[in-house]
Structures are given as C-alpha cells and as structure tokens.
CSV table of C-alpha atoms in Angstrom, one decimal:
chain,number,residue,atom,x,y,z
M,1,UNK,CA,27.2,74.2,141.4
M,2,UNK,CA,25.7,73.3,137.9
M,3,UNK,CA,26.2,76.5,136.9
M,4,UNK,CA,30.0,76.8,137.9
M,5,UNK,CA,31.0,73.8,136.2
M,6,UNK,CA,29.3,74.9,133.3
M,7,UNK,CA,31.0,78.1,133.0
M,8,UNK,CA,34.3,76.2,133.7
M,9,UNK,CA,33.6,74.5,130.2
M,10,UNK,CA,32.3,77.3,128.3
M,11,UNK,CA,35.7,79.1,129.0
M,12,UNK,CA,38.2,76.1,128.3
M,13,UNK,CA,35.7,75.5,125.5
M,14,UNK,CA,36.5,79.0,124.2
M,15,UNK,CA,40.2,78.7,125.2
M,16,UNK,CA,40.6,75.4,122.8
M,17,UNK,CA,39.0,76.9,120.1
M,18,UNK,CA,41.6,80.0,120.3
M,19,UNK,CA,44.3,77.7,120.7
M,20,UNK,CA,43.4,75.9,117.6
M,21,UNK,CA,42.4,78.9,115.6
M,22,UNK,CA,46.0,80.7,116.4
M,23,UNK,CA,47.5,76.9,115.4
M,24,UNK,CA,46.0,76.7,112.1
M,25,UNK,CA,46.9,80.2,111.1
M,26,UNK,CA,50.5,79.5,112.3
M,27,UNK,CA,50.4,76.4,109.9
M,28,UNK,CA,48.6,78.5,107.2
M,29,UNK,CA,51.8,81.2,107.8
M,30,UNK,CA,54.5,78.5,107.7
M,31,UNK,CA,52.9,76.7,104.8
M,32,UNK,CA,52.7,80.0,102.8
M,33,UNK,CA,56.6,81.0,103.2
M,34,UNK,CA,57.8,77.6,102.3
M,35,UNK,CA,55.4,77.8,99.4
M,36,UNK,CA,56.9,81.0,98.4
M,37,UNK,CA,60.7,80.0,99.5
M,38,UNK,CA,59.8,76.9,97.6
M,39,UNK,CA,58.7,78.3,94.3
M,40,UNK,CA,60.9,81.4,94.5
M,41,UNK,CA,63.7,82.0,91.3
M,42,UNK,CA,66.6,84.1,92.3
M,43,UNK,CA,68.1,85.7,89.8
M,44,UNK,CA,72.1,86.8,89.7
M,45,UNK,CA,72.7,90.6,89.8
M,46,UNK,CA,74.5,90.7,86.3
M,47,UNK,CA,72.1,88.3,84.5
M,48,UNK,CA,69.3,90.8,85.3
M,49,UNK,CA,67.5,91.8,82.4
M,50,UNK,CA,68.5,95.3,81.4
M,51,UNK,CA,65.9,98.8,80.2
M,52,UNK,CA,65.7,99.4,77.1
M,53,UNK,CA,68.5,103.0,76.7
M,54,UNK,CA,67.0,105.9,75.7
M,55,UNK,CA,67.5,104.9,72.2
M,56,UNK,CA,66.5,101.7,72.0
M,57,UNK,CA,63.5,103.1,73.8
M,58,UNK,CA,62.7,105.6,70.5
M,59,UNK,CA,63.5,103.4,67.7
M,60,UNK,CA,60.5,100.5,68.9
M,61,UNK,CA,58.8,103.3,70.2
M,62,UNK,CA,55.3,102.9,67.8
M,63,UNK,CA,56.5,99.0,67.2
M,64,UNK,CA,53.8,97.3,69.6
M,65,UNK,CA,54.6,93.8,68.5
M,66,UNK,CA,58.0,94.3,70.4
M,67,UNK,CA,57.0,96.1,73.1
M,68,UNK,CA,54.4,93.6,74.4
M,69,UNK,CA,57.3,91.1,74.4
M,70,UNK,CA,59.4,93.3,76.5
M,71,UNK,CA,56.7,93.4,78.9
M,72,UNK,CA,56.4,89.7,78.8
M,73,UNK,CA,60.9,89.4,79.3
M,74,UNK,CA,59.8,91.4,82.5
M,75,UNK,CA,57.0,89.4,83.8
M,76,UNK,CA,59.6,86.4,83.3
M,77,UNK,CA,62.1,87.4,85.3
M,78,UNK,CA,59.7,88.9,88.5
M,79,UNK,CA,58.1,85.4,87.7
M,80,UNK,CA,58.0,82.4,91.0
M,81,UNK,CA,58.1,79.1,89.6
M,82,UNK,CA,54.6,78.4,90.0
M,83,UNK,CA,53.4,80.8,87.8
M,84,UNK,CA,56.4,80.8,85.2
M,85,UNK,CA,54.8,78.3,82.9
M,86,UNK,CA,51.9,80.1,81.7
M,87,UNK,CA,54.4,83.4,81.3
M,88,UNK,CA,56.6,81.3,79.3
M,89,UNK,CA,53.6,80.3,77.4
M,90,UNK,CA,52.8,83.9,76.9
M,91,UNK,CA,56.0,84.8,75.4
M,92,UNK,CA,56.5,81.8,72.7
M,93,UNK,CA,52.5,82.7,72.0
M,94,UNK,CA,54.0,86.4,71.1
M,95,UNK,CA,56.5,85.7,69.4
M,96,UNK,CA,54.8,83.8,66.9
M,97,UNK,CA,52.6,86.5,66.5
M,98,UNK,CA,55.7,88.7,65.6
M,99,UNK,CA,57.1,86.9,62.9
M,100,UNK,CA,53.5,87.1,60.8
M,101,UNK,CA,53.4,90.7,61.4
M,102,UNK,CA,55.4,93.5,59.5
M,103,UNK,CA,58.9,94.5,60.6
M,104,UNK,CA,59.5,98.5,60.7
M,105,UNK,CA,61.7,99.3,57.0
M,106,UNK,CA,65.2,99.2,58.7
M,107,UNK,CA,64.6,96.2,61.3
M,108,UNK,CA,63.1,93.8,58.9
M,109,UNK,CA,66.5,91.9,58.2
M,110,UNK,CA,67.3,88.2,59.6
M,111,UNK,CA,70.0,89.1,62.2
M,112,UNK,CA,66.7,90.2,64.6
M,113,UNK,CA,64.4,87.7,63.0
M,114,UNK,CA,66.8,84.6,63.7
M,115,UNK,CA,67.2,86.0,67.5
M,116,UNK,CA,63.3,86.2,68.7
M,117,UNK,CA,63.1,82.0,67.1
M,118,UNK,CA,65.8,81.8,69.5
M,119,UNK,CA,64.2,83.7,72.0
M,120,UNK,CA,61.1,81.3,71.4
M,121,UNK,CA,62.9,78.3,71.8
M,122,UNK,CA,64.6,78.6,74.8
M,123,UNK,CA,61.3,80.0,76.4
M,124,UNK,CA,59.8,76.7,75.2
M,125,UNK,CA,62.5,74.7,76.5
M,126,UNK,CA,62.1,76.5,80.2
M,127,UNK,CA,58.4,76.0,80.3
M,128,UNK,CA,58.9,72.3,79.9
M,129,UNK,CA,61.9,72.4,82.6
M,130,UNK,CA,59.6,74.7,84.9
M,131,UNK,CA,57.1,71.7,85.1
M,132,UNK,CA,59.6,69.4,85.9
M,133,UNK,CA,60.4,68.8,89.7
M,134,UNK,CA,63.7,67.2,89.4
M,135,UNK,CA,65.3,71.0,88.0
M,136,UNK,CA,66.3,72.8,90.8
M,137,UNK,CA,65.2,76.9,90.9
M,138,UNK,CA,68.8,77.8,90.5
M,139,UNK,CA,68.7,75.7,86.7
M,140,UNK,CA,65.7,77.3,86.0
M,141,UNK,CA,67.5,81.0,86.8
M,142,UNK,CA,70.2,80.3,85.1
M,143,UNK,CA,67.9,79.8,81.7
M,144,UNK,CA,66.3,82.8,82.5
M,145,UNK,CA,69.8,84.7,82.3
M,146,UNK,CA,70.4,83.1,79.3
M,147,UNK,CA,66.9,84.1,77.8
M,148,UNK,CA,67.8,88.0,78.6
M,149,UNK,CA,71.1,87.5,77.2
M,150,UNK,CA,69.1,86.8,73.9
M,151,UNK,CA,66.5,89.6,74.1
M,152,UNK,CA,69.6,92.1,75.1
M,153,UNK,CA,71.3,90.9,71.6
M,154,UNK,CA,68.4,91.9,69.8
M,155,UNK,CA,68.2,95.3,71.2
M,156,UNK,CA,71.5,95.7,70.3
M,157,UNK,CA,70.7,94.5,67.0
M,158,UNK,CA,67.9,97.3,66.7
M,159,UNK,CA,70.1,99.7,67.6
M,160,UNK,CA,72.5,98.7,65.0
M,161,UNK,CA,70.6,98.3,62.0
M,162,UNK,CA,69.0,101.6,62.2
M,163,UNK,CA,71.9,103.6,63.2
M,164,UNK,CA,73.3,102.0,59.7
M,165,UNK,CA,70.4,103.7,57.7
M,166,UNK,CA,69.4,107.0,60.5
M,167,UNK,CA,71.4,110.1,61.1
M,168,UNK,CA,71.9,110.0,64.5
M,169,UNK,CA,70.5,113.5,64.6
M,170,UNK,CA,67.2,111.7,64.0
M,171,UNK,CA,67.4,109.3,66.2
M,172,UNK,CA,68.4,111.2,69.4
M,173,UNK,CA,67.3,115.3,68.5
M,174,UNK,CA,68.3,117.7,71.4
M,175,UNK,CA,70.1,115.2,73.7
M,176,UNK,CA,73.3,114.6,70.8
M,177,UNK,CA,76.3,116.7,72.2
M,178,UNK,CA,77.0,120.0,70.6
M,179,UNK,CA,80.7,119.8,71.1
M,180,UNK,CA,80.9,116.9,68.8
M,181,UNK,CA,84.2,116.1,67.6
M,182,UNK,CA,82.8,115.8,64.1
M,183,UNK,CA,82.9,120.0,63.2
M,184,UNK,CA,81.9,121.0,59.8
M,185,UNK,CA,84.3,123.1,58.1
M,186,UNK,CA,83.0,126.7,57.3
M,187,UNK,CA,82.1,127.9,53.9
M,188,UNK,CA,84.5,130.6,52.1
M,189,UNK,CA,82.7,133.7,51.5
M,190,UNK,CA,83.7,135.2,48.5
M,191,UNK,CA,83.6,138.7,47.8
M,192,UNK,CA,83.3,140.7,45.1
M,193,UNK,CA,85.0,144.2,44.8
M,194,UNK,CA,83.6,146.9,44.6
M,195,UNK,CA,85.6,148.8,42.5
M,196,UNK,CA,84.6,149.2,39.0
M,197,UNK,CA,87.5,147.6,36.4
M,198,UNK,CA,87.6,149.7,33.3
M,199,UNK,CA,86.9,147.9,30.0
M,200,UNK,CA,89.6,146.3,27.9
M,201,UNK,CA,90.1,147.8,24.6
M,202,UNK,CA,88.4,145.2,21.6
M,203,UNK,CA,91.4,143.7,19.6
M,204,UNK,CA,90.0,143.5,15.9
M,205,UNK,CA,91.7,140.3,14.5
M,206,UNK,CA,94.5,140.0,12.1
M,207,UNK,CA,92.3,140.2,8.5
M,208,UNK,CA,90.6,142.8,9.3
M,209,UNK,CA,93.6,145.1,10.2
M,210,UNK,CA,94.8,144.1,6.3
M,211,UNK,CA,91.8,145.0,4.9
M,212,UNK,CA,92.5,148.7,6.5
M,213,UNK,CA,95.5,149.2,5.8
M,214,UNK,CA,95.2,148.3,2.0
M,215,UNK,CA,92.1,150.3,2.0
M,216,UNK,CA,93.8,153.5,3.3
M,217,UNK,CA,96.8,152.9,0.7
M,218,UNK,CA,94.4,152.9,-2.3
C-alpha cells in the first residue's frame, strides 16, 4: 500500500513540475513578444531609406569614410528601440570621424559637409529621445524618416557635384545609351583632285618689262 501511494506522488510530483515548466516557458514566450512589440520602430513605406543608384554607388565607391556611414543609416532603420541608442551612438561617432578625414577632389565642398553635421545632429537628438520613455515608437520613426531624408540629400549632392566636374562617360562606361540625343556632327572629308593643274605662266613685273623693251630699241 506504501508503495502505491508513493507512486501516486511521484507521478503528480512529475505532473506539477510539467505543468510549471510549460507555465514559465509560456510566460518566457509572452514576455518576449511584448518585449519585442514593445521596443519595435515601424517605419512608413516612403520614409524608407533608399540604395544608393548605380551611380551614387561608383562615385563613393573607394570612399570608406562614407560607406561605413551608410552601413550605419542601415543598421538604424532595421534598429528596435532597445538597441537604437548605441547605433545612434555609432553614427554621430562616424561622422566626426569624417569631417577630420580628406574629402575626394570633387566632393570636398560645404553643400555635403553642412549635411553629415546635420546628419549628426539629429542622430544626437534621437539617441537622447530613444532613452526617453515618454516618446512614443511612432516619434521616434518619424525622426528616423527625417534622418534618411538628410543622408538621401547628400547622395544627391554627391551625385551633383561630380557630374558638374565628370563626363558622364566616366562616370557610368558601357551602361550610358548609345542612341543619345546628343549626336556629334561628322567631320567633312576633303578631297584633293587628282588631276594635275598645269602651271601658271610667271608675270615679270612692270620695271622689268621697261628695261627690255629699252634694251631691245638700243
């Protein structure tokens, strides 16, 4: 009888234990998708930030200073709010790096050096917002949008700079249309005849045809 009542207690001992075990994973589960709803930043469609175009891409193409702050813009916006500060962080750290180093020739002009300070600052300005609880997500988004806004404008201001001082030939090679509607005029051939002209006869000038005749009448 001892023995019945003890299995009896080994197997709702075992059964209580399961019970709790699936209970706390449950609560581990929940927990975890409202940490994640909680610290998740939805960004709007259009306020996505944008690739780099394929000439964009080619111009910053050996310029590391820039391309480790497009990697950082990227990391930003996949970002959760938990983790946004120290990618914020990241970014200013980079950019501040940027302005010490040396601009390539044709983008070294204060239209793009203005643009990453203002890049810094509103990355600043959302690390400080991200650590505060009373901005919502949706606030914090919405200065996200307005940080790509900025880092699109100084691609754009890449692209313009150097397309003032490149042929575009240079800049994109093959992939620039053939059937431009810019169509250099062909060069005239001249061509010389072939026929040979005879010489003209040598007129002697006016003194000399004197002198011959008064020579002759002598």
């Amino acid at each position: 009888m001892k023995k019945v009542i003890t299995y009896i207690l080994v197997i709702c001992t075992f059964f209580a234990c399961t019970e709790e075990q699936q209970k706390t994973r449950e609560e581990a589960t929940q927990n975890k998708e409202e940490f994640i709803a909680r610290n998740k930043l939805n960004i709007p469609k259009k306020g996505k930030l944008n690739d780099l175009n394929a000439t964009q891409a080619k111009l910053v193409r050996d310029w590391v200073e820039f391309k480790t702050i497009n990697e950082n813009m990227k990391l930003v916006n996949t970002s959760s709010r938990f983790s946004i500060v120290e990618d914020l962080g990241q970014l200013a750290a980079n950019i501040d790096a940027i302005k010490d180093k040396q601009f390539p020739d044709d983008l070294d002009i204060m239209q793009i050096r203005s643009r990453f300070l203002v890049l810094k600052t509103k990355a600043l300005k959302l690390q400080d917002d991200a650590g505060d609880e009373g901005v919502t997500n949706d606030a914090i988004a919405k200065e996200i949008v307005e940080m790509n806004h900025v880092f699109h404008a100084i691609c754009y201001q890449i692209q313009q700079a150097s397309e003032a001082n490149i042929d575009p030939r240079e800049i994109l090679g093959n992939s620039l249309n053939n059937d431009s509607t810019k169509v250099e005029k062909p060069e005239k051939e001249v061509f010389k005849s072939t026929i040979s002209e005879k010489p003209k006869p040598k007129v002697k000038p006016k003194k000399v045809v004197q002198q011959q005749i008064q020579s002759e009448e002598n």
